[in-house]
């Protein structure tokens, strides 16, 4: 079983943490390519051992730790001091502070030996690797895929040579904790501590088991730039083609979900304050079924049948025509995957709820690979580039209607698959080439190419809808006015792109350098009904007033006041992530 908990000695000496930050800054100043490998100094620790635990192991773990507490009194008083003297590495892949080999060091080794024998005695799995006391400051495995892309296999000696023999400070061996790898970090930045031994007082404390039967997450909305339209399996939400999307920032639009496992009668969900039984919702049932089947965490039948209480809220109005299913199911997947410790790609859980939700599991630019297998195990989301990749990219959501869509995307897709020859042509002849070009445009930050494909994809989706029999109409006359305005705005050079999903609302992409001009133009052609700017756009009114005179004017396009309900300004952001509950 994959390690999910570990025994640690936290390094909280301010001197050491300051010196680690300075070391990392030093390396970064020499070559910032190595930045994604840095370990957050707030998590600095020495690992005494790692374990793969199920919840039913915890009674034994707590007994073993209690037993260790009585045994170690002889060798450790809590005043022993470890000195961090110089840097060392494991094969260039892990850079760490090494520990001076003195009497305290020997005592630490004895302490680990006691842990090991006691844990084995209590039938708790203990990863039996050779113990080398170390505090990791950089590691390749922090971001394998990034380093692979950059062809970085090791940290070079010259980057660290000046600090090799530095003294970093010291830490008392005063408290040993059992920490969770998968739970979100505590507010102070350190791992979630499940239990600890205070070596000074000789006390053992464990937090209640319930604390890890509870989890909370935030998840964002995403907008497709290569569209998903058409399923090869409705049961598993498997798509006819791969798609690519941009994850929007969760500060502006997101779902927050909290899940508690308990002894309730039924699985229940409370969505924006309204409670209902999960049994009425086949999508939710699918998500729960798969995590229960793949749970690594629970062993007994009673534990496996614990009921879920799901509490979910959106920071944007449900039914504002803004798709909340993507953020909703991504958030649910993050929580369920974590609380059950499910050994499947967590984007699969999200996909079973709503296809496009799998892309909200990651930040930035995300591809949903359609997969080939009939069980859908290869139909997963992967990150193409992170949210920090394209700094200047800006997003504006133009809310045209607050109505729920007339035809659900599932029904719309079903109809198109059945009746549209153009959908078949799109899947067979167009999408693969566009996927390739879109990935290139993202990697090279080629906005004109990105914008052109984005607009063509939106046009094609709605052309397929028109080709469907009976036809499906998602865009309305205001949507078409937006297309006309952006087309005029792009007359000399492509500076903005529009895209529409299964509804009339537009999402626009632009670059920082064109942002003011675009926003001024939008406010000129689509002014708010009254001058209440605060509710119209999420910018301060002083900023909006500073845009005066920056708008573009076009012949033949008339301003249309009260056409838009509101404008939401945002940018690419992170994917679904755990938060402290
Ligand atoms: O995931 P669903 O079933 O809500 O379908 C989403 C379909 C579109 O939003 C129209 C396109 C897409 O790729 O997101």
Coordinates of C-alpha atoms and ligand atoms in Angstrom, one line a residue:
X1 CA 0.0 0.0 0.0
X2 CA 1.2 3.5 -0.9
X3 CA 2.5 5.4 2.1
X4 CA -0.1 7.8 3.5
X5 CA 1.2 8.6 7.0
X6 CA 4.6 9.2 8.5
X7 CA 6.3 9.7 11.8
X8 CA 8.1 13.0 12.0
X9 CA 10.3 15.3 14.1
X10 CA 9.2 18.8 13.1
X11 CA 11.9 21.3 12.5
X12 CA 10.5 24.6 13.9
X13 CA 13.7 26.4 14.8
X14 CA 13.4 29.9 13.3
X15 CA 17.1 30.0 12.6
X16 CA 17.0 26.8 10.5
X17 CA 13.9 27.8 8.6
X18 CA 15.4 31.2 7.8
X19 CA 18.6 29.6 6.6
X20 CA 16.6 27.1 4.4
X21 CA 14.7 30.0 2.8
X22 CA 18.0 31.8 2.2
X23 CA 19.5 28.7 0.6
X24 CA 16.5 28.3 -1.6
X25 CA 16.6 31.9 -2.7
X26 CA 20.3 31.6 -3.4
X27 CA 19.7 28.6 -5.7
X28 CA 16.7 30.3 -7.3
X29 CA 18.8 33.5 -8.0
X30 CA 21.4 31.3 -9.8
X31 CA 18.8 29.4 -11.8
X32 CA 15.1 29.6 -11.3
X33 CA 14.5 26.4 -13.3
X34 CA 14.9 24.5 -10.1
X35 CA 12.2 26.4 -8.1
X36 CA 9.4 23.8 -8.5
X37 CA 11.6 21.3 -6.5
X38 CA 11.7 23.4 -3.3
X39 CA 10.1 22.0 -0.2
X40 CA 8.1 24.7 1.7
X41 CA 10.3 25.5 4.8
X42 CA 7.1 25.5 6.9
X43 CA 6.9 21.7 6.4
X44 CA 10.6 21.1 7.4
X45 CA 11.0 17.8 9.3
X46 CA 13.0 14.6 9.8
X47 CA 11.1 11.5 8.7
X48 CA 11.5 8.6 11.1
X49 CA 9.4 6.2 9.2
X50 CA 6.6 6.0 6.6
X51 CA 3.5 3.8 6.6
X52 CA 0.5 2.8 4.4
X53 CA -2.3 2.8 6.9
X54 CA -6.0 1.9 6.8
X55 CA -8.4 3.4 9.4
X56 CA -8.7 0.0 11.1
X57 CA -4.9 0.1 11.8
X58 CA -5.2 3.2 13.9
X59 CA -6.1 1.5 17.2
X60 CA -2.9 -0.5 16.9
X61 CA -0.9 2.6 15.8
X62 CA -2.1 4.5 18.9
X63 CA -1.3 1.6 21.2
X64 CA 2.2 1.3 19.6
X65 CA 2.9 5.0 20.1
X66 CA 1.8 4.8 23.7
X67 CA 4.1 1.9 24.2
X68 CA 7.0 3.8 22.5
X69 CA 6.4 6.7 24.9
X70 CA 7.1 4.6 27.9
X71 CA 10.1 2.9 26.4
X72 CA 11.9 6.1 25.1
X73 CA 12.0 7.9 28.5
X74 CA 15.3 6.1 29.2
X75 CA 17.1 7.4 26.2
X76 CA 15.5 10.8 25.4
X77 CA 14.6 13.6 27.7
X78 CA 13.5 16.2 25.1
X79 CA 16.6 18.3 25.6
X80 CA 18.8 16.5 23.0
X81 CA 19.9 18.8 20.2
X82 CA 20.4 17.9 16.6
X83 CA 22.8 20.2 14.6
X84 CA 22.2 20.7 10.9
X85 CA 25.7 20.8 9.5
X86 CA 26.1 21.2 5.8
X87 CA 24.2 19.9 2.7
X88 CA 24.2 16.4 1.3
X89 CA 22.1 14.6 -1.4
X90 CA 20.6 11.3 -2.5
X91 CA 21.8 10.7 -6.0
X92 CA 21.4 14.4 -6.9
X93 CA 17.6 13.9 -6.7
X94 CA 17.1 14.9 -3.1
X95 CA 19.0 17.7 -1.5
X96 CA 19.0 17.8 2.3
X97 CA 20.4 19.3 5.5
X98 CA 22.6 16.6 7.1
X99 CA 22.7 16.0 10.8
X100 CA 25.9 16.1 12.8
X101 CA 26.9 12.7 14.0
X102 CA 27.1 13.3 17.8
X103 CA 25.5 11.7 20.9
X104 CA 22.0 13.2 20.1
X105 CA 22.3 11.7 16.6
X106 CA 23.0 8.3 18.1
X107 CA 20.0 8.7 20.4
X108 CA 17.8 9.5 17.4
X109 CA 18.9 6.3 15.7
X110 CA 18.0 4.3 18.9
X111 CA 14.6 6.1 19.0
X112 CA 13.8 5.0 15.4
X113 CA 14.9 1.5 16.3
X114 CA 12.4 1.5 19.2
X115 CA 9.6 2.8 16.9
X116 CA 10.4 0.1 14.3
X117 CA 10.4 -2.9 16.7
X118 CA 7.3 -1.6 18.6
X119 CA 5.3 -1.0 15.4
X120 CA 6.1 -4.4 14.1
X121 CA 5.1 -5.9 17.4
X122 CA 1.7 -4.2 17.1
X123 CA 1.3 -5.4 13.5
X124 CA 1.6 -1.9 12.0
X125 CA 3.4 -1.8 8.6
X126 CA 6.7 0.1 8.8
X127 CA 8.6 1.0 5.6
X128 CA 11.9 -0.8 6.3
X129 CA 14.3 1.5 4.5
X130 CA 17.7 2.3 5.8
X131 CA 17.3 5.4 8.1
X132 CA 19.4 8.4 7.2
X133 CA 18.4 11.4 9.3
X134 CA 17.8 14.3 6.9
X135 CA 15.7 17.4 6.3
X136 CA 14.8 17.7 2.6
X137 CA 15.0 21.1 1.1
X138 CA 14.7 20.3 -2.6
X139 CA 13.6 17.1 -4.5
X140 CA 13.0 16.1 -8.0
X141 CA 9.8 14.2 -7.1
X142 CA 8.1 17.4 -6.0
X143 CA 7.4 18.0 -9.7
X144 CA 8.5 15.0 -11.8
X145 CA 6.6 16.0 -14.9
X146 CA 8.0 19.6 -14.9
X147 CA 11.6 18.4 -14.5
X148 CA 11.1 15.7 -17.2
X149 CA 9.9 18.3 -19.6
X150 CA 12.9 20.5 -18.7
X151 CA 15.2 17.5 -19.0
X152 CA 16.5 18.0 -15.5
X153 CA 17.6 14.8 -13.8
X154 CA 19.6 16.1 -10.9
X155 CA 20.4 19.3 -9.0
X156 CA 23.9 20.4 -10.3
X157 CA 26.8 20.6 -7.8
X158 CA 27.7 24.2 -8.7
X159 CA 24.2 25.4 -7.7
X160 CA 24.7 24.2 -4.1
X161 CA 28.5 24.4 -3.7
X162 CA 28.6 27.7 -1.8
X163 CA 26.3 26.3 0.9
X164 CA 27.7 22.8 1.1
X165 CA 29.6 23.4 4.4
X166 CA 27.3 25.9 6.0
X167 CA 25.8 25.5 9.5
X168 CA 22.0 25.8 9.3
X169 CA 21.1 25.7 13.1
X170 CA 19.8 23.2 15.5
X171 CA 16.6 21.5 16.6
X172 CA 15.6 19.8 19.9
X173 CA 14.3 16.3 19.7
X174 CA 11.2 17.4 21.7
X175 CA 8.1 16.1 20.0
X176 CA 7.4 13.2 17.6
X177 CA 4.3 13.3 15.5
X178 CA 2.2 10.9 13.4
X179 CA 1.3 13.0 10.3
X180 CA -0.9 12.6 7.3
X181 CA 0.5 12.9 3.8
X182 CA -2.8 13.3 2.0
X183 CA -4.8 15.6 4.3
X184 CA -4.6 19.4 3.6
X185 CA -1.9 21.2 5.6
X186 CA -2.7 22.9 8.9
X187 CA -3.0 26.8 9.0
X188 CA 0.7 27.1 10.1
X189 CA 1.7 25.3 6.9
X190 CA 2.7 22.0 8.6
X191 CA 1.2 18.5 7.9
X192 CA -2.0 17.4 9.7
X193 CA -0.9 15.8 13.0
X194 CA -3.0 12.8 14.0
X195 CA -1.1 12.0 17.2
X196 CA 2.1 13.0 19.0
X197 CA 4.5 12.2 21.8
X198 CA 5.8 15.0 23.9
X199 CA 9.2 13.8 24.8
X200 CA 9.7 16.5 27.5
X201 CA 6.6 15.6 29.5
X202 CA 6.4 11.9 28.4
X203 CA 2.8 12.3 27.3
X204 CA 1.1 10.8 24.3
X205 CA -1.9 12.6 22.7
X206 CA -4.1 11.4 19.8
X207 CA -6.6 13.4 18.0
X208 CA -10.0 11.8 17.6
X209 CA -10.4 9.4 14.7
X210 CA -13.3 11.5 13.4
X211 CA -10.9 14.2 12.4
X212 CA -9.8 12.1 9.4
X213 CA -13.3 11.0 8.5
X214 CA -13.8 14.6 7.4
X215 CA -12.4 16.5 4.5
X216 CA -13.1 19.8 2.7
X217 CA -12.1 21.1 -0.8
X218 CA -12.5 24.0 -3.2
X219 CA -12.9 23.4 -6.9
X220 CA -13.0 25.8 -9.9
X221 CA -15.1 26.1 -13.1
X222 CA -13.4 25.4 -16.4
X223 CA -14.2 26.6 -20.0
X224 CA -13.4 24.4 -23.0
X225 CA -11.4 25.7 -25.8
X226 CA -11.5 22.4 -27.6
X227 CA -15.1 21.3 -27.0
X228 CA -16.5 18.0 -25.7
X229 CA -19.7 17.2 -27.5
X230 CA -20.9 13.6 -27.9
X231 CA -20.6 10.5 -25.7
X232 CA -19.5 7.0 -26.6
X233 CA -20.9 5.8 -23.3
X234 CA -23.6 7.7 -21.4
X235 CA -23.3 5.4 -18.4
X236 CA -19.6 6.3 -17.9
X237 CA -19.6 9.7 -19.5
X238 CA -17.0 8.7 -22.1
X239 CA -16.5 11.3 -24.8
X240 CA -16.2 10.8 -28.6
X241 CA -13.2 13.2 -28.7
X242 CA -10.5 14.6 -26.4
X243 CA -11.0 18.2 -25.2
X244 CA -8.9 21.0 -23.7
X245 CA -10.0 23.6 -21.2
X246 CA -8.8 26.6 -19.2
X247 CA -9.4 26.4 -15.4
X248 CA -10.8 29.7 -14.2
X249 CA -9.7 31.2 -10.9
X250 CA -11.5 29.8 -7.8
X251 CA -11.4 33.2 -6.1
X252 CA -14.1 34.3 -8.6
X253 CA -16.1 31.2 -9.2
X254 CA -15.9 28.0 -7.2
X255 CA -17.6 25.3 -5.2
X256 CA -16.7 24.4 -1.7
X257 CA -17.6 21.0 -0.4
X258 CA -17.2 19.3 3.0
X259 CA -17.7 15.6 3.5
X260 CA -18.1 13.8 6.8
X261 CA -18.3 10.0 7.1
X262 CA -20.5 8.9 9.9
X263 CA -23.2 6.6 11.2
X264 CA -26.2 8.2 9.4
X265 CA -29.0 6.1 7.8
X266 CA -28.5 7.4 4.3
X267 CA -26.0 9.3 2.2
X268 CA -27.2 12.9 2.1
X269 CA -26.3 16.0 0.2
X270 CA -27.0 19.5 1.2
X271 CA -26.6 21.7 -1.9
X272 CA -26.7 25.5 -1.3
X273 CA -28.7 24.9 1.9
X274 CA -31.2 22.4 0.3
X275 CA -30.9 18.8 1.6
X276 CA -31.8 15.8 -0.5
X277 CA -31.1 12.1 -0.5
X278 CA -28.3 10.8 -2.7
X279 CA -30.4 7.9 -3.7
X280 CA -32.4 10.2 -6.0
X281 CA -29.3 11.3 -7.9
X282 CA -27.8 8.6 -10.2
X283 CA -24.6 10.7 -10.9
X284 CA -23.8 11.1 -7.2
X285 CA -24.5 7.4 -6.7
X286 CA -21.9 6.5 -9.4
X287 CA -19.3 8.6 -7.7
X288 CA -19.9 7.1 -4.3
X289 CA -20.0 3.5 -5.7
X290 CA -16.6 3.8 -7.4
X291 CA -14.8 5.3 -4.3
X292 CA -16.3 2.6 -2.1
X293 CA -15.2 -0.1 -4.5
X294 CA -11.6 1.4 -4.6
X295 CA -11.1 2.5 -1.0
X296 CA -7.7 1.7 0.4
X297 CA -8.5 3.1 3.7
X298 CA -11.3 1.0 5.2
X299 CA -11.1 -2.6 6.0
X300 CA -14.1 -3.7 8.0
X301 CA -17.6 -4.0 6.5
X302 CA -18.9 -1.4 9.0
X303 CA -16.3 1.1 8.0
X304 CA -16.9 0.6 4.3
X305 CA -20.6 1.2 4.8
X306 CA -20.3 4.5 6.7
X307 CA -22.6 7.1 5.3
X308 CA -21.6 10.3 3.7
X309 CA -22.8 13.7 4.6
X310 CA -22.0 16.1 1.7
X311 CA -22.4 19.9 2.2
X312 CA -21.7 21.9 -0.9
X313 CA -22.0 25.6 -1.7
X314 CA -21.1 27.7 -4.7
X315 CA -19.6 31.2 -4.5
X316 CA -21.7 32.1 -7.6
X317 CA -25.4 31.9 -8.0
X318 CA -26.6 28.4 -9.1
X319 CA -28.8 28.8 -12.1
X320 CA -27.0 32.0 -13.2
X321 CA -26.5 30.1 -16.4
X322 CA -22.9 29.4 -15.2
X323 CA -22.1 25.7 -15.2
X324 CA -21.8 24.7 -11.6
X325 CA -21.7 20.9 -12.4
X326 CA -18.0 21.0 -13.3
X327 CA -16.8 22.7 -10.1
X328 CA -19.4 20.7 -8.1
X329 CA -18.4 17.3 -9.2
X330 CA -14.6 18.1 -9.3
X331 CA -15.0 19.2 -5.6
X332 CA -16.9 16.1 -4.7
X333 CA -14.3 13.9 -6.4
X334 CA -11.4 15.6 -4.6
X335 CA -13.2 15.1 -1.2
X336 CA -14.4 11.5 -1.9
X337 CA -11.1 10.4 -3.4
X338 CA -9.3 11.7 -0.4
X339 CA -11.6 10.6 2.4
X340 CA -11.8 7.1 1.0
X341 CA -8.2 7.1 -0.2
X342 CA -9.4 5.7 -3.5
X343 CA -6.8 4.0 -5.7
X344 CA -8.1 5.3 -9.0
X345 CA -7.3 8.5 -10.9
X346 CA -9.5 11.0 -9.1
X347 CA -10.4 12.7 -12.4
X348 CA -12.4 9.5 -13.1
X349 CA -14.6 10.1 -10.1
X350 CA -15.3 13.7 -11.3
X351 CA -16.0 12.4 -14.9
X352 CA -18.6 10.0 -13.6
X353 CA -20.5 13.0 -12.2
X354 CA -20.2 15.3 -15.2
X355 CA -17.8 14.7 -18.1
X356 CA -16.3 18.2 -18.2
X357 CA -15.8 18.2 -14.4
X358 CA -12.7 15.9 -14.8
X359 CA -10.9 18.9 -16.3
X360 CA -11.5 21.0 -13.1
X361 CA -9.3 18.6 -11.1
X362 CA -6.2 20.5 -12.4
X363 CA -5.2 24.1 -12.7
X364 CA -4.2 26.1 -15.8
X365 CA -4.6 24.3 -19.1
X366 CA -6.0 20.8 -19.0
X367 CA -6.6 18.0 -21.5
X368 CA -9.3 15.3 -21.1
X369 CA -7.9 12.3 -22.9
X370 CA -10.8 10.5 -24.4
X371 CA -9.3 7.1 -23.8
X372 CA -9.9 3.9 -25.8
X373 CA -10.9 1.4 -23.2
X374 CA -14.6 0.4 -22.7
X375 CA -14.3 0.6 -18.9
X376 CA -13.1 4.2 -19.1
X377 CA -10.0 3.7 -17.0
X378 CA -7.9 5.6 -19.5
X379 CA -10.4 8.5 -20.0
X380 CA -8.7 10.9 -17.6
X381 CA -7.7 14.5 -17.3
X382 CA -4.0 15.6 -17.5
X383 CA -2.5 19.0 -17.0
X384 CA -1.0 20.6 -20.2
X385 CA 0.4 23.6 -18.4
X386 CA 0.0 25.1 -15.0
X387 CA -2.0 28.3 -14.0
X388 CA 1.3 30.2 -13.8
X389 CA 2.4 29.3 -17.3
X390 CA 0.7 32.2 -19.2
X391 CA 0.8 35.3 -17.0
X392 CA -0.9 37.8 -19.3
X393 CA -4.0 35.7 -20.2
X394 CA -7.2 37.3 -18.9
X395 CA -10.8 36.0 -18.9
X396 CA -14.1 37.9 -19.0
X397 CA -17.4 36.1 -18.4
X398 CA -20.3 37.9 -19.9
X399 CA -23.5 36.7 -18.2
X400 CA -26.3 37.1 -20.7
X401 CA -29.0 35.1 -19.1
X402 CA -29.7 33.7 -15.7
X403 CA -32.0 31.0 -17.0
X404 CA -31.2 27.3 -16.7
X405 CA -30.4 25.8 -20.1
X406 CA -33.5 24.6 -22.0
X407 CA -31.9 21.3 -23.1
X408 CA -29.4 19.6 -20.9
X409 CA -26.0 18.9 -22.4
X410 CA -26.6 15.1 -21.9
X411 CA -29.8 15.3 -23.9
X412 CA -28.3 17.7 -26.5
X413 CA -25.3 15.3 -27.0
X414 CA -27.6 12.3 -27.2
X415 CA -29.6 14.1 -30.0
X416 CA -26.5 15.2 -31.9
X417 CA -24.9 11.8 -31.8
X418 CA -28.0 10.3 -33.2
X419 CA -28.8 12.8 -35.9
X420 CA -25.9 15.1 -36.9
X421 CA -23.6 14.0 -39.7
X422 CA -21.6 17.1 -39.1
X423 CA -20.7 15.9 -35.6
X424 CA -19.3 12.7 -37.1
X425 CA -17.3 14.8 -39.6
X426 CA -16.0 17.0 -36.7
X427 CA -14.9 14.0 -34.7
X428 CA -13.2 12.2 -37.6
X429 CA -11.7 15.1 -39.5
X430 CA -11.3 18.2 -37.4
X431 CA -10.7 17.7 -33.7
X432 CA -7.3 15.9 -33.7
X433 CA -5.6 18.6 -35.8
X434 CA -7.1 21.3 -33.5
X435 CA -6.0 19.5 -30.4
X436 CA -2.5 19.5 -31.7
X437 CA -2.5 23.1 -32.7
X438 CA -4.1 24.2 -29.4
X439 CA -1.5 22.4 -27.3
X440 CA 1.2 24.1 -29.4
X441 CA -0.5 27.5 -29.0
X442 CA -0.6 27.0 -25.2
X443 CA 2.9 25.8 -24.9
X444 CA 4.3 28.7 -27.0
X445 CA 1.8 31.3 -25.7
X446 CA 0.7 32.1 -29.2
X447 CA -2.4 34.1 -28.5
X448 CA -3.6 34.6 -32.1
X449 CA -3.5 30.8 -32.7
X450 CA -5.1 30.1 -29.3
X451 CA -7.9 32.7 -30.0
X452 CA -8.6 31.6 -33.6
X453 CA -9.0 27.9 -32.6
X454 CA -11.1 28.8 -29.6
X455 CA -13.5 30.8 -31.7
X456 CA -13.6 28.2 -34.5
X457 CA -14.4 25.5 -31.9
X458 CA -17.2 27.5 -30.4
X459 CA -18.6 28.1 -33.9
X460 CA -18.4 24.4 -34.7
X461 CA -20.1 23.3 -31.5
X462 CA -23.1 25.5 -32.2
X463 CA -23.1 24.6 -35.9
X464 CA -23.3 20.9 -34.8
X465 CA -26.2 21.9 -32.6
X466 CA -27.9 23.6 -35.6
X467 CA -27.3 20.4 -37.6
X468 CA -28.9 18.3 -34.9
X469 CA -32.5 17.3 -35.6
X470 CA -34.6 18.7 -34.1
X471 CA -32.0 21.6 -33.8
X472 CA -30.7 22.8 -30.4
X473 CA -30.3 26.5 -29.9
X474 CA -28.1 27.6 -27.0
X475 CA -26.9 31.1 -28.2
X476 CA -29.4 33.9 -28.3
X477 CA -29.4 37.3 -30.2
X478 CA -27.2 38.9 -27.5
X479 CA -24.7 36.1 -27.9
X480 CA -24.6 36.9 -31.6
X481 CA -24.1 40.6 -30.9
X482 CA -21.1 39.6 -28.8
X483 CA -19.7 37.6 -31.7
X484 CA -20.2 40.6 -34.0
X485 CA -18.5 43.0 -31.5
X486 CA -15.5 40.7 -31.0
X487 CA -15.2 40.1 -34.7
X488 CA -15.1 43.9 -35.3
X489 CA -12.7 44.4 -32.3
X490 CA -10.3 41.8 -34.0
X491 CA -10.5 43.5 -37.4
X492 CA -6.8 44.4 -37.6
X493 CA -5.3 41.8 -35.3
X494 CA -6.8 39.1 -33.1
X495 CA -6.9 40.6 -29.6
X496 CA -9.8 38.7 -28.1
X497 CA -11.6 35.4 -28.4
X498 CA -15.2 34.4 -27.6
X499 CA -16.5 31.0 -26.7
X500 CA -20.0 29.7 -25.8
X501 CA -21.0 26.4 -24.2
X502 CA -24.5 25.0 -23.8
X503 CA -26.1 28.4 -23.0
X504 CA -26.1 32.0 -24.2
X505 CA -23.3 33.3 -21.9
X506 CA -20.0 34.2 -23.4
X507 CA -16.5 33.7 -22.1
X508 CA -13.9 36.0 -23.6
X509 CA -10.1 35.5 -23.6
X510 CA -7.7 38.4 -24.0
X511 CA -4.2 39.5 -23.0
X512 CA -3.3 41.9 -20.3
X513 CA -2.1 44.4 -22.9
X514 CA -5.5 44.5 -24.6
X515 CA -7.6 44.1 -21.5
X516 CA -8.4 47.8 -20.8
X517 CA -9.4 48.4 -24.5
X518 CA -11.6 45.4 -24.5
X519 CA -13.3 46.1 -21.2
X520 CA -13.9 49.8 -22.2
X521 CA -15.4 48.6 -25.5
X522 CA -17.7 46.1 -23.7
X523 CA -18.8 48.7 -21.2
X524 CA -19.5 51.1 -24.1
X525 CA -21.5 48.7 -26.2
X526 CA -23.1 46.8 -23.3
X527 CA -23.5 49.4 -20.5
X528 CA -25.3 48.5 -17.3
X529 CA -29.0 49.5 -17.0
X530 CA -28.2 51.9 -14.1
X531 CA -24.9 53.3 -13.1
X532 CA -24.5 50.7 -10.3
X533 CA -21.1 49.5 -11.5
X534 CA -20.4 47.6 -8.2
X535 CA -22.9 44.9 -9.1
X536 CA -22.2 44.9 -12.8
X537 CA -18.5 44.0 -12.7
X538 CA -16.1 42.8 -10.1
X539 CA -13.8 45.8 -10.4
X540 CA -13.7 49.0 -8.4
X541 CA -15.6 51.9 -10.0
X542 CA -12.5 54.1 -9.9
X543 CA -10.7 51.5 -12.2
X544 CA -13.8 51.5 -14.5
X545 CA -13.8 55.3 -14.7
X546 CA -10.1 55.3 -15.6
X547 CA -11.1 53.3 -18.8
X548 CA -12.9 56.3 -20.3
X549 CA -11.7 57.1 -23.8
X550 CA -10.0 53.7 -24.3
X551 CA -13.0 52.1 -26.0
X552 CA -13.0 51.2 -29.8
X553 CA -15.9 52.5 -31.9
X554 CA -17.3 50.5 -34.9
X555 CA -19.7 51.5 -37.7
X556 CA -22.9 49.6 -37.8
X557 CA -22.8 48.2 -34.3
X558 CA -25.3 49.7 -31.9
X559 CA -24.9 49.9 -28.1
X560 CA -27.4 47.7 -26.3
X561 CA -27.9 48.6 -22.6
X562 CA -29.2 46.0 -20.2
X563 CA -28.1 43.2 -22.6
X564 CA -25.8 41.7 -20.0
X565 CA -26.6 40.8 -16.4
X566 CA -23.0 41.1 -15.2
X567 CA -19.4 40.8 -16.2
X568 CA -17.0 38.6 -14.2
X569 CA -13.3 39.3 -14.7
X570 CA -11.0 36.4 -13.9
X571 CA -7.8 34.6 -15.0
X572 CA -6.5 31.0 -15.1
X573 CA -6.3 29.5 -11.6
X574 CA -5.5 26.3 -9.7
X575 CA -7.5 23.0 -9.8
X576 CA -9.5 21.3 -7.1
X577 CA -7.6 21.4 -3.8
X578 CA -8.1 20.4 -0.2
X579 CA -8.7 23.1 2.4
X580 CA -8.8 22.9 6.1
X581 CA -12.2 22.2 7.5
Ligands
LIG1 O1 -19.9 18.0 -18.8 P1 -21.2 18.3 -19.3 O2 -22.0 17.1 -19.5 O3 -21.8 19.5 -18.6 O4 -20.9 18.9 -20.9 C1 -20.2 20.0 -21.1 C2 -20.3 20.3 -22.6 C3 -19.8 21.7 -23.0 O5 -19.7 22.6 -21.9 C4 -20.7 22.3 -24.0 C5 -18.4 21.6 -23.7 C6 -17.2 21.3 -22.8 O6 -16.3 20.7 -23.3 O7 -17.2 21.8 -21.6

